[in-house]
Amino acid sequence: MPAIQPIRYASWPPRLAQAVLLALLLAIGLGLALDVESVIEGDEDARMLKADRGDVALYRAVITRMQAGEGFYAANGVEQAARGYPTTPFVTWRLPTAATLIAMLGEQRAGMLLQALAVFTVLFWIWVLLRAGLQRWTVLAASLLLGTGVIIALPMPAPSLYLHEVWASVLIALSLGLRQSAWPLAVLSGLAALAFRELALPFVAVMGVCALLEGRRREALGWGAAILVFALYLAVHAWQVSAHLGPDPNTSAGWLVFGGWRFVLETAQWNVVALILGPWLVVIAMPLAVLGAGAWRHPLGTRLGVTVAVYTLGFMIAGRPDNTYWGVLCAPLVAVSLTFAPAGLRALWKAARGRG
């Protein structure tokens, strides 16, 4: 089988390749200078891993009330206000998809469904990458790296079952893999990701724009239809939230805080290897992942690169210090991007020396 070919950077002019290599070194140096702390050391972020407090406790309480016959919005309104959570604007209320699914299936069966989705996603990516002609060792590396991003969905019982970002991240990775052989299924998977977490919208938009630029009008219309369906779902959600607000709603602080590269590195820690080894790993790995994401000149590689770039730029602008768990959304894609970093670095080095 051929190696990872073609690499996007191979034909770049020397000065551009040199500039990118310099930017890579500066990004790593900036990360070291920022002295980023582990996301699991602070109370606000550690709560995402605790089953008995914080967000997971809130969602469990809501689901318990739903299983007793209460509606999602009535249950969530009471619990969210009682626990001191913001209740406005409406996006502070999670979409009802995850709570409804878990309430219907129960914790064990819902967990098995999430596990099955995660395992199927990794196995399907292996098939897709083999069909793309990558070497077996490359596919093995990609599958292992992808697994580090989705493994948060596997342990049971686990708080991750109640985190909407985990469901959305698995569905985003599955959608990207499905697109190569069955774009309608990819659209459905992307729409499902949106139904769990509205932060999947940049991914769906990227998929639609890429299809449009490639002249794939039917596919682009499919992604556009998914966004329209989601917009209707979100409008109904906003209406229901407004109907269940208490007399003295608690308004959330804004999310446009321009956390910059520090926040990007904090979000990148939501990978099992980074959580174990510490933040020093993402200081090096995240710049390489961004480089690797853009390296593979292939329809899948293009979508991977643009998606990682969009979320990276987005996290530099939006997200409070207690929102680092947003990184779960693109953790599988960031991880698999590292597969292409060595080939990308070699191509840049040759191009920088005028040997592209």
mmCIF file of C-alpha atoms in Angstrom:
data_model
loop_
_atom_site.group_PDB
_atom_site.id
_atom_site.type_symbol
_atom_site.label_atom_id
_atom_site.label_comp_id
_atom_site.label_asym_id
_atom_site.label_seq_id
_atom_site.Cartn_x
_atom_site.Cartn_y
_atom_site.Cartn_z
ATOM 1 C CA MET A 1 0.000 0.000 0.000
ATOM 2 C CA PRO A 2 1.209 3.555 -0.598
ATOM 3 C CA ALA A 3 2.246 5.815 2.213
ATOM 4 C CA ILE A 4 0.188 8.810 3.284
ATOM 5 C CA GLN A 5 0.027 10.497 -0.128
ATOM 6 C CA PRO A 6 -0.225 13.107 -1.274
ATOM 7 C CA ILE A 7 0.822 15.436 1.517
ATOM 8 C CA ARG A 8 -0.578 18.928 1.159
ATOM 9 C CA TYR A 9 2.644 20.698 2.188
ATOM 10 C CA ALA A 10 4.961 18.943 -0.277
ATOM 11 C CA SER A 11 4.621 21.552 -3.014
ATOM 12 C CA TRP A 12 4.635 24.642 -0.812
ATOM 13 C CA PRO A 13 7.202 27.383 -1.539
ATOM 14 C CA PRO A 14 10.168 27.418 0.845
ATOM 15 C CA ARG A 15 9.269 30.661 2.603
ATOM 16 C CA LEU A 16 5.735 29.512 3.378
ATOM 17 C CA ALA A 17 7.006 26.174 4.690
ATOM 18 C CA GLN A 18 9.597 27.994 6.812
ATOM 19 C CA ALA A 19 6.904 30.292 8.203
ATOM 20 C CA VAL A 20 4.725 27.331 9.188
ATOM 21 C CA LEU A 21 7.626 25.565 10.896
ATOM 22 C CA LEU A 22 8.443 28.755 12.773
ATOM 23 C CA ALA A 23 4.786 29.109 13.803
ATOM 24 C CA LEU A 24 4.868 25.522 15.075
ATOM 25 C CA LEU A 25 7.892 26.238 17.261
ATOM 26 C CA LEU A 26 6.341 29.469 18.521
ATOM 27 C CA ALA A 27 3.101 27.679 19.433
ATOM 28 C CA ILE A 28 5.017 25.084 21.435
ATOM 29 C CA GLY A 29 7.123 27.779 23.078
ATOM 30 C CA LEU A 30 4.041 29.813 23.967
ATOM 31 C CA GLY A 31 2.435 26.754 25.503
ATOM 32 C CA LEU A 32 5.483 26.154 27.671
ATOM 33 C CA ALA A 33 5.526 29.810 28.736
ATOM 34 C CA LEU A 34 1.824 29.759 29.650
ATOM 35 C CA ASP A 35 2.401 26.983 32.201
ATOM 36 C CA VAL A 36 -1.062 25.498 31.628
ATOM 37 C CA GLU A 37 -2.538 23.679 34.619
ATOM 38 C CA SER A 38 -4.247 20.298 34.530
ATOM 39 C CA VAL A 39 -8.000 20.583 33.960
ATOM 40 C CA ILE A 40 -8.732 17.938 36.580
ATOM 41 C CA GLU A 41 -7.066 19.895 39.375
ATOM 42 C CA GLY A 42 -9.645 22.690 39.524
ATOM 43 C CA ASP A 43 -13.056 22.192 41.112
ATOM 44 C CA GLU A 44 -14.962 23.571 38.127
ATOM 45 C CA ASP A 45 -13.451 21.088 35.712
ATOM 46 C CA ALA A 46 -13.112 18.144 38.087
ATOM 47 C CA ARG A 47 -16.862 18.207 38.618
ATOM 48 C CA MET A 48 -17.283 16.892 35.083
ATOM 49 C CA LEU A 49 -15.714 13.621 36.235
ATOM 50 C CA LYS A 50 -17.776 13.261 39.415
ATOM 51 C CA ALA A 51 -20.998 11.271 39.459
ATOM 52 C CA ASP A 52 -22.309 12.654 42.732
ATOM 53 C CA ARG A 53 -22.037 16.398 42.187
ATOM 54 C CA GLY A 54 -21.970 19.147 39.609
ATOM 55 C CA ASP A 55 -23.396 18.717 36.130
ATOM 56 C CA VAL A 56 -23.700 14.926 36.252
ATOM 57 C CA ALA A 57 -25.647 15.083 39.508
ATOM 58 C CA LEU A 58 -27.948 17.677 37.934
ATOM 59 C CA TYR A 59 -28.670 15.551 34.874
ATOM 60 C CA ARG A 60 -29.178 12.432 36.979
ATOM 61 C CA ALA A 61 -31.687 14.252 39.148
ATOM 62 C CA VAL A 62 -33.552 15.500 36.074
ATOM 63 C CA ILE A 63 -33.684 12.002 34.584
ATOM 64 C CA THR A 64 -34.927 10.532 37.881
ATOM 65 C CA ARG A 65 -37.786 13.021 37.853
ATOM 66 C CA MET A 66 -38.541 12.203 34.211
ATOM 67 C CA GLN A 67 -38.679 8.485 34.988
ATOM 68 C CA ALA A 68 -41.225 9.332 37.679
ATOM 69 C CA GLY A 69 -43.452 10.951 35.048
ATOM 70 C CA GLU A 70 -42.327 14.573 35.002
ATOM 71 C CA GLY A 71 -41.550 16.344 31.727
ATOM 72 C CA PHE A 72 -38.000 17.347 30.858
ATOM 73 C CA TYR A 73 -38.527 21.108 30.971
ATOM 74 C CA ALA A 74 -40.447 21.076 34.248
ATOM 75 C CA ALA A 75 -37.848 18.808 35.864
ATOM 76 C CA ASN A 76 -34.854 20.665 34.489
ATOM 77 C CA GLY A 77 -36.260 24.060 35.418
ATOM 78 C CA VAL A 78 -36.696 23.054 39.052
ATOM 79 C CA GLU A 79 -33.355 21.276 39.392
ATOM 80 C CA GLN A 80 -31.291 23.866 37.545
ATOM 81 C CA ALA A 81 -32.681 26.746 39.600
ATOM 82 C CA ALA A 82 -32.448 24.858 42.893
ATOM 83 C CA ARG A 83 -28.764 24.071 42.325
ATOM 84 C CA GLY A 84 -27.852 27.664 41.502
ATOM 85 C CA TYR A 85 -27.241 27.138 37.793
ATOM 86 C CA PRO A 86 -27.951 29.950 35.334
ATOM 87 C CA THR A 87 -31.320 29.612 33.620
ATOM 88 C CA THR A 88 -30.994 32.302 30.956
ATOM 89 C CA PRO A 89 -30.273 32.596 28.091
ATOM 90 C CA PHE A 90 -32.041 29.469 26.851
ATOM 91 C CA VAL A 91 -28.807 27.769 25.764
ATOM 92 C CA THR A 92 -27.943 27.293 29.452
ATOM 93 C CA TRP A 93 -30.567 24.522 29.338
ATOM 94 C CA ARG A 94 -29.203 21.441 27.615
ATOM 95 C CA LEU A 95 -31.240 20.037 24.758
ATOM 96 C CA PRO A 96 -33.563 17.268 25.991
ATOM 97 C CA THR A 97 -32.154 14.555 23.694
ATOM 98 C CA ALA A 98 -29.750 12.851 26.107
ATOM 99 C CA ALA A 99 -32.062 13.045 29.121
ATOM 100 C CA THR A 100 -34.994 11.657 27.129
ATOM 101 C CA LEU A 101 -32.906 8.811 25.718
ATOM 102 C CA ILE A 102 -31.468 7.796 29.108
ATOM 103 C CA ALA A 103 -34.857 8.111 30.807
ATOM 104 C CA MET A 104 -36.381 5.810 28.187
ATOM 105 C CA LEU A 105 -33.621 3.197 27.994
ATOM 106 C CA GLY A 106 -32.271 3.344 31.521
ATOM 107 C CA GLU A 107 -28.653 3.919 32.474
ATOM 108 C CA GLN A 108 -27.364 0.466 31.578
ATOM 109 C CA ARG A 109 -28.900 0.182 28.115
ATOM 110 C CA ALA A 110 -28.120 3.787 27.250
ATOM 111 C CA GLY A 111 -24.524 3.156 28.307
ATOM 112 C CA MET A 112 -24.370 0.052 26.123
ATOM 113 C CA LEU A 113 -25.644 2.098 23.184
ATOM 114 C CA LEU A 114 -22.951 4.740 23.716
ATOM 115 C CA GLN A 115 -20.298 2.031 24.005
ATOM 116 C CA ALA A 116 -21.484 0.369 20.811
ATOM 117 C CA LEU A 117 -21.374 3.690 18.950
ATOM 118 C CA ALA A 118 -17.827 4.350 20.165
ATOM 119 C CA VAL A 119 -16.527 0.894 19.210
ATOM 120 C CA PHE A 120 -18.288 0.946 15.845
ATOM 121 C CA THR A 121 -16.835 4.377 15.109
ATOM 122 C CA VAL A 122 -13.254 3.194 15.643
ATOM 123 C CA LEU A 123 -13.816 0.007 13.609
ATOM 124 C CA PHE A 124 -15.458 1.946 10.788
ATOM 125 C CA TRP A 125 -12.571 4.415 10.658
ATOM 126 C CA ILE A 126 -10.167 1.483 10.300
ATOM 127 C CA TRP A 127 -12.144 0.296 7.269
ATOM 128 C CA VAL A 128 -12.312 3.798 5.780
ATOM 129 C CA LEU A 129 -8.579 4.438 6.159
ATOM 130 C CA LEU A 130 -7.682 1.028 4.687
ATOM 131 C CA ARG A 131 -9.939 1.780 1.708
ATOM 132 C CA ALA A 132 -8.153 5.134 1.335
ATOM 133 C CA GLY A 133 -4.925 3.225 0.721
ATOM 134 C CA LEU A 134 -3.023 4.032 3.906
ATOM 135 C CA GLN A 135 -0.375 1.652 5.176
ATOM 136 C CA ARG A 136 -1.469 -0.758 7.885
ATOM 137 C CA TRP A 137 0.830 0.716 10.491
ATOM 138 C CA THR A 138 -0.637 4.135 9.750
ATOM 139 C CA VAL A 139 -4.166 2.786 10.121
ATOM 140 C CA LEU A 140 -3.181 1.099 13.372
ATOM 141 C CA ALA A 141 -1.745 4.346 14.717
ATOM 142 C CA ALA A 142 -4.835 6.272 13.616
ATOM 143 C CA SER A 143 -7.196 3.805 15.272
ATOM 144 C CA LEU A 144 -5.258 3.871 18.539
ATOM 145 C CA LEU A 145 -5.178 7.659 18.550
ATOM 146 C CA LEU A 146 -8.875 7.857 17.695
ATOM 147 C CA GLY A 147 -9.521 5.440 20.533
ATOM 148 C CA THR A 148 -7.880 7.775 23.047
ATOM 149 C CA GLY A 149 -10.491 10.359 22.132
ATOM 150 C CA VAL A 150 -13.567 8.109 22.376
ATOM 151 C CA ILE A 151 -12.505 5.878 25.268
ATOM 152 C CA ILE A 152 -14.252 8.229 27.685
ATOM 153 C CA ALA A 153 -17.488 6.671 26.395
ATOM 154 C CA LEU A 154 -16.532 3.091 27.302
ATOM 155 C CA PRO A 155 -16.309 2.582 31.094
ATOM 156 C CA MET A 156 -19.622 1.732 32.802
ATOM 157 C CA PRO A 157 -21.134 2.972 34.960
ATOM 158 C CA ALA A 158 -19.560 6.275 34.046
ATOM 159 C CA PRO A 159 -20.425 9.957 34.490
ATOM 160 C CA SER A 160 -19.587 10.433 30.806
ATOM 161 C CA LEU A 161 -22.940 8.872 29.915
ATOM 162 C CA TYR A 162 -24.604 12.045 31.178
ATOM 163 C CA LEU A 163 -22.285 14.440 29.370
ATOM 164 C CA HIS A 164 -23.823 15.637 26.122
ATOM 165 C CA GLU A 165 -20.403 16.412 24.671
ATOM 166 C CA VAL A 166 -19.416 12.735 24.819
ATOM 167 C CA TRP A 167 -22.407 11.643 22.730
ATOM 168 C CA ALA A 168 -21.819 14.478 20.269
ATOM 169 C CA SER A 169 -18.093 13.752 19.918
ATOM 170 C CA VAL A 170 -18.656 10.098 19.022
ATOM 171 C CA LEU A 171 -21.353 11.047 16.512
ATOM 172 C CA ILE A 172 -19.123 13.733 14.959
ATOM 173 C CA ALA A 173 -16.293 11.233 14.474
ATOM 174 C CA LEU A 174 -18.735 8.674 13.075
ATOM 175 C CA SER A 175 -20.229 11.256 10.710
ATOM 176 C CA LEU A 176 -16.836 12.193 9.306
ATOM 177 C CA GLY A 177 -15.984 8.541 8.716
ATOM 178 C CA LEU A 178 -19.350 7.747 7.129
ATOM 179 C CA ARG A 179 -19.117 10.625 4.680
ATOM 180 C CA GLN A 180 -16.663 8.813 2.418
ATOM 181 C CA SER A 181 -19.037 5.968 1.558
ATOM 182 C CA ALA A 182 -22.531 7.089 2.595
ATOM 183 C CA TRP A 183 -23.014 10.837 2.903
ATOM 184 C CA PRO A 184 -26.752 10.590 3.765
ATOM 185 C CA LEU A 185 -25.832 8.523 6.832
ATOM 186 C CA ALA A 186 -23.105 11.055 7.622
ATOM 187 C CA VAL A 187 -25.715 13.820 7.536
ATOM 188 C CA LEU A 188 -27.973 11.856 9.886
ATOM 189 C CA SER A 189 -25.073 11.264 12.266
ATOM 190 C CA GLY A 190 -24.174 14.953 12.163
ATOM 191 C CA LEU A 191 -27.799 15.883 12.850
ATOM 192 C CA ALA A 192 -27.813 13.474 15.789
ATOM 193 C CA ALA A 193 -24.670 15.158 17.134
ATOM 194 C CA LEU A 194 -26.462 18.510 16.894
ATOM 195 C CA ALA A 195 -29.453 17.076 18.749
ATOM 196 C CA PHE A 196 -27.174 16.230 21.676
ATOM 197 C CA ARG A 197 -25.094 19.420 21.658
ATOM 198 C CA GLU A 198 -25.494 22.583 19.634
ATOM 199 C CA LEU A 199 -21.716 23.034 19.661
ATOM 200 C CA ALA A 200 -21.590 20.423 16.886
ATOM 201 C CA LEU A 201 -22.896 23.108 14.506
ATOM 202 C CA PRO A 202 -19.415 24.228 13.288
ATOM 203 C CA PHE A 203 -18.682 20.650 12.202
ATOM 204 C CA VAL A 204 -21.950 20.331 10.282
ATOM 205 C CA ALA A 205 -21.368 23.728 8.660
ATOM 206 C CA VAL A 206 -17.844 22.698 7.604
ATOM 207 C CA MET A 207 -19.188 19.518 6.028
ATOM 208 C CA GLY A 208 -21.793 21.465 4.097
ATOM 209 C CA VAL A 209 -19.368 24.117 2.873
ATOM 210 C CA CYS A 210 -16.825 21.491 1.763
ATOM 211 C CA ALA A 211 -19.511 19.646 -0.185
ATOM 212 C CA LEU A 212 -20.623 22.889 -1.827
ATOM 213 C CA LEU A 213 -17.088 23.891 -2.825
ATOM 214 C CA GLU A 214 -16.544 20.441 -4.337
ATOM 215 C CA GLY A 215 -19.676 20.815 -6.447
ATOM 216 C CA ARG A 216 -21.560 18.121 -4.551
ATOM 217 C CA ARG A 217 -24.869 19.958 -4.512
ATOM 218 C CA ARG A 218 -27.093 17.165 -3.269
ATOM 219 C CA GLU A 219 -24.788 16.531 -0.343
ATOM 220 C CA ALA A 220 -24.552 20.242 0.412
ATOM 221 C CA LEU A 221 -28.351 20.447 0.395
ATOM 222 C CA GLY A 222 -28.417 17.505 2.802
ATOM 223 C CA TRP A 223 -26.184 19.290 5.272
ATOM 224 C CA GLY A 224 -28.204 22.469 4.818
ATOM 225 C CA ALA A 225 -31.402 20.540 5.537
ATOM 226 C CA ALA A 226 -29.830 19.136 8.701
ATOM 227 C CA ILE A 227 -29.026 22.657 9.891
ATOM 228 C CA LEU A 228 -32.601 23.743 9.124
ATOM 229 C CA VAL A 229 -34.083 20.812 11.084
ATOM 230 C CA PHE A 230 -31.794 21.616 13.977
ATOM 231 C CA ALA A 231 -32.778 25.297 13.859
ATOM 232 C CA LEU A 232 -36.429 24.280 14.204
ATOM 233 C CA TYR A 233 -35.557 21.966 17.095
ATOM 234 C CA LEU A 234 -33.611 24.759 18.777
ATOM 235 C CA ALA A 235 -36.503 27.189 18.295
ATOM 236 C CA VAL A 236 -38.919 24.774 19.978
ATOM 237 C CA HIS A 237 -36.371 24.305 22.757
ATOM 238 C CA ALA A 238 -36.101 28.070 23.291
ATOM 239 C CA TRP A 239 -39.904 28.376 23.398
ATOM 240 C CA GLN A 240 -40.197 25.581 25.967
ATOM 241 C CA VAL A 241 -37.472 27.093 28.118
ATOM 242 C CA SER A 242 -39.202 30.485 28.127
ATOM 243 C CA ALA A 243 -42.423 28.805 29.232
ATOM 244 C CA HIS A 244 -40.727 27.128 32.210
ATOM 245 C CA LEU A 245 -38.572 29.969 33.531
ATOM 246 C CA GLY A 246 -39.077 30.918 37.161
ATOM 247 C CA PRO A 247 -39.976 34.425 38.328
ATOM 248 C CA ASP A 248 -36.338 35.368 39.049
ATOM 249 C CA PRO A 249 -34.091 33.761 36.408
ATOM 250 C CA ASN A 250 -30.360 33.593 36.929
ATOM 251 C CA THR A 251 -28.484 34.998 33.923
ATOM 252 C CA SER A 252 -25.298 33.323 32.757
ATOM 253 C CA ALA A 253 -22.062 35.173 32.193
ATOM 254 C CA GLY A 254 -21.056 35.501 28.548
ATOM 255 C CA TRP A 255 -18.919 33.013 26.664
ATOM 256 C CA LEU A 256 -16.916 35.436 24.500
ATOM 257 C CA VAL A 257 -13.882 35.789 26.737
ATOM 258 C CA PHE A 258 -11.015 35.394 24.205
ATOM 259 C CA GLY A 259 -9.099 32.788 26.176
ATOM 260 C CA GLY A 260 -6.609 32.429 23.351
ATOM 261 C CA TRP A 261 -4.052 29.644 23.046
ATOM 262 C CA ARG A 262 -4.249 28.872 26.765
ATOM 263 C CA PHE A 263 -7.905 27.871 26.487
ATOM 264 C CA VAL A 264 -7.155 25.779 23.386
ATOM 265 C CA LEU A 265 -4.520 23.838 25.336
ATOM 266 C CA GLU A 266 -6.921 23.408 28.232
ATOM 267 C CA THR A 267 -9.647 22.002 25.991
ATOM 268 C CA ALA A 268 -7.124 19.671 24.354
ATOM 269 C CA GLN A 269 -6.543 17.935 27.677
ATOM 270 C CA TRP A 270 -9.858 16.057 27.406
ATOM 271 C CA ASN A 271 -8.112 12.984 26.055
ATOM 272 C CA VAL A 272 -7.427 9.988 28.253
ATOM 273 C CA VAL A 273 -3.653 10.057 27.625
ATOM 274 C CA ALA A 274 -3.384 13.787 28.326
ATOM 275 C CA LEU A 275 -5.495 13.443 31.476
ATOM 276 C CA ILE A 276 -3.118 10.754 32.740
ATOM 277 C CA LEU A 277 0.221 12.278 31.703
ATOM 278 C CA GLY A 278 -0.597 15.924 32.316
ATOM 279 C CA PRO A 279 -0.842 19.186 30.368
ATOM 280 C CA TRP A 280 2.780 19.152 29.163
ATOM 281 C CA LEU A 281 1.700 16.597 26.558
ATOM 282 C CA VAL A 282 -0.844 18.857 24.854
ATOM 283 C CA VAL A 283 1.660 21.729 24.750
ATOM 284 C CA ILE A 284 3.552 19.661 22.179
ATOM 285 C CA ALA A 285 0.755 17.523 20.758
ATOM 286 C CA MET A 286 -1.831 20.216 19.989
ATOM 287 C CA PRO A 287 0.348 22.228 17.548
ATOM 288 C CA LEU A 288 1.359 18.961 15.886
ATOM 289 C CA ALA A 289 -2.303 17.907 15.673
ATOM 290 C CA VAL A 290 -3.248 21.142 13.927
ATOM 291 C CA LEU A 291 -0.344 20.604 11.519
ATOM 292 C CA GLY A 292 -1.296 16.972 10.969
ATOM 293 C CA ALA A 293 -4.967 17.746 10.468
ATOM 294 C CA GLY A 294 -4.158 19.821 7.412
ATOM 295 C CA ALA A 295 -1.526 17.509 5.963
ATOM 296 C CA TRP A 296 -3.518 14.821 4.129
ATOM 297 C CA ARG A 297 -4.690 15.920 0.673
ATOM 298 C CA HIS A 298 -7.822 13.810 0.534
ATOM 299 C CA PRO A 299 -11.542 14.642 0.911
ATOM 300 C CA LEU A 300 -11.496 13.145 4.380
ATOM 301 C CA GLY A 301 -8.263 14.962 5.194
ATOM 302 C CA THR A 302 -9.664 18.284 3.995
ATOM 303 C CA ARG A 303 -12.707 17.989 6.234
ATOM 304 C CA LEU A 304 -10.587 16.832 9.152
ATOM 305 C CA GLY A 305 -8.212 19.772 8.765
ATOM 306 C CA VAL A 306 -10.886 22.432 8.396
ATOM 307 C CA THR A 307 -12.882 21.058 11.325
ATOM 308 C CA VAL A 308 -9.889 21.019 13.669
ATOM 309 C CA ALA A 309 -8.895 24.526 12.520
ATOM 310 C CA VAL A 310 -12.409 25.913 13.033
ATOM 311 C CA TYR A 311 -12.729 24.504 16.548
ATOM 312 C CA THR A 312 -9.214 25.650 17.424
ATOM 313 C CA LEU A 313 -9.989 29.209 16.322
ATOM 314 C CA GLY A 314 -13.390 29.052 17.978
ATOM 315 C CA PHE A 315 -11.917 28.030 21.315
ATOM 316 C CA MET A 316 -9.501 30.940 21.137
ATOM 317 C CA ILE A 317 -12.519 33.255 21.084
ATOM 318 C CA ALA A 318 -15.306 31.539 23.022
ATOM 319 C CA GLY A 319 -15.359 29.573 26.247
ATOM 320 C CA ARG A 320 -14.998 30.463 29.908
ATOM 321 C CA PRO A 321 -12.351 28.806 32.109
ATOM 322 C CA ASP A 322 -15.023 26.381 33.372
ATOM 323 C CA ASN A 323 -15.901 25.311 29.810
ATOM 324 C CA THR A 324 -12.739 23.365 29.015
ATOM 325 C CA TYR A 325 -14.827 20.179 28.716
ATOM 326 C CA TRP A 326 -15.985 21.547 25.348
ATOM 327 C CA GLY A 327 -12.781 19.982 24.093
ATOM 328 C CA VAL A 328 -14.441 16.575 24.387
ATOM 329 C CA LEU A 329 -16.372 17.460 21.206
ATOM 330 C CA CYS A 330 -13.350 17.353 18.927
ATOM 331 C CA ALA A 331 -11.037 15.165 21.048
ATOM 332 C CA PRO A 332 -11.267 12.159 18.671
ATOM 333 C CA LEU A 333 -10.512 14.301 15.605
ATOM 334 C CA VAL A 334 -7.633 16.145 17.281
ATOM 335 C CA ALA A 335 -6.139 12.819 18.342
ATOM 336 C CA VAL A 336 -6.414 11.139 14.940
ATOM 337 C CA SER A 337 -4.849 14.218 13.322
ATOM 338 C CA LEU A 338 -1.573 13.339 15.006
ATOM 339 C CA THR A 339 -1.344 10.341 12.659
ATOM 340 C CA PHE A 340 -0.478 12.683 9.797
ATOM 341 C CA ALA A 341 1.896 14.970 11.705
ATOM 342 C CA PRO A 342 5.148 13.046 10.980
ATOM 343 C CA ALA A 343 4.521 12.998 7.212
ATOM 344 C CA GLY A 344 3.473 16.642 7.342
ATOM 345 C CA LEU A 345 6.640 17.621 9.195
ATOM 346 C CA ARG A 346 8.847 15.744 6.720
ATOM 347 C CA ALA A 347 7.127 17.427 3.779
ATOM 348 C CA LEU A 348 7.445 20.871 5.349
ATOM 349 C CA TRP A 349 11.111 20.320 6.152
ATOM 350 C CA LYS A 350 11.873 19.286 2.571
ATOM 351 C CA ALA A 351 9.846 22.188 1.192
ATOM 352 C CA ALA A 352 11.562 24.642 3.532
ATOM 353 C CA ARG A 353 14.922 23.479 2.178
ATOM 354 C CA GLY A 354 13.720 23.793 -1.414
ATOM 355 C CA ARG A 355 13.486 20.034 -1.935
ATOM 356 C CA GLY A 356 9.683 19.661 -2.144
#
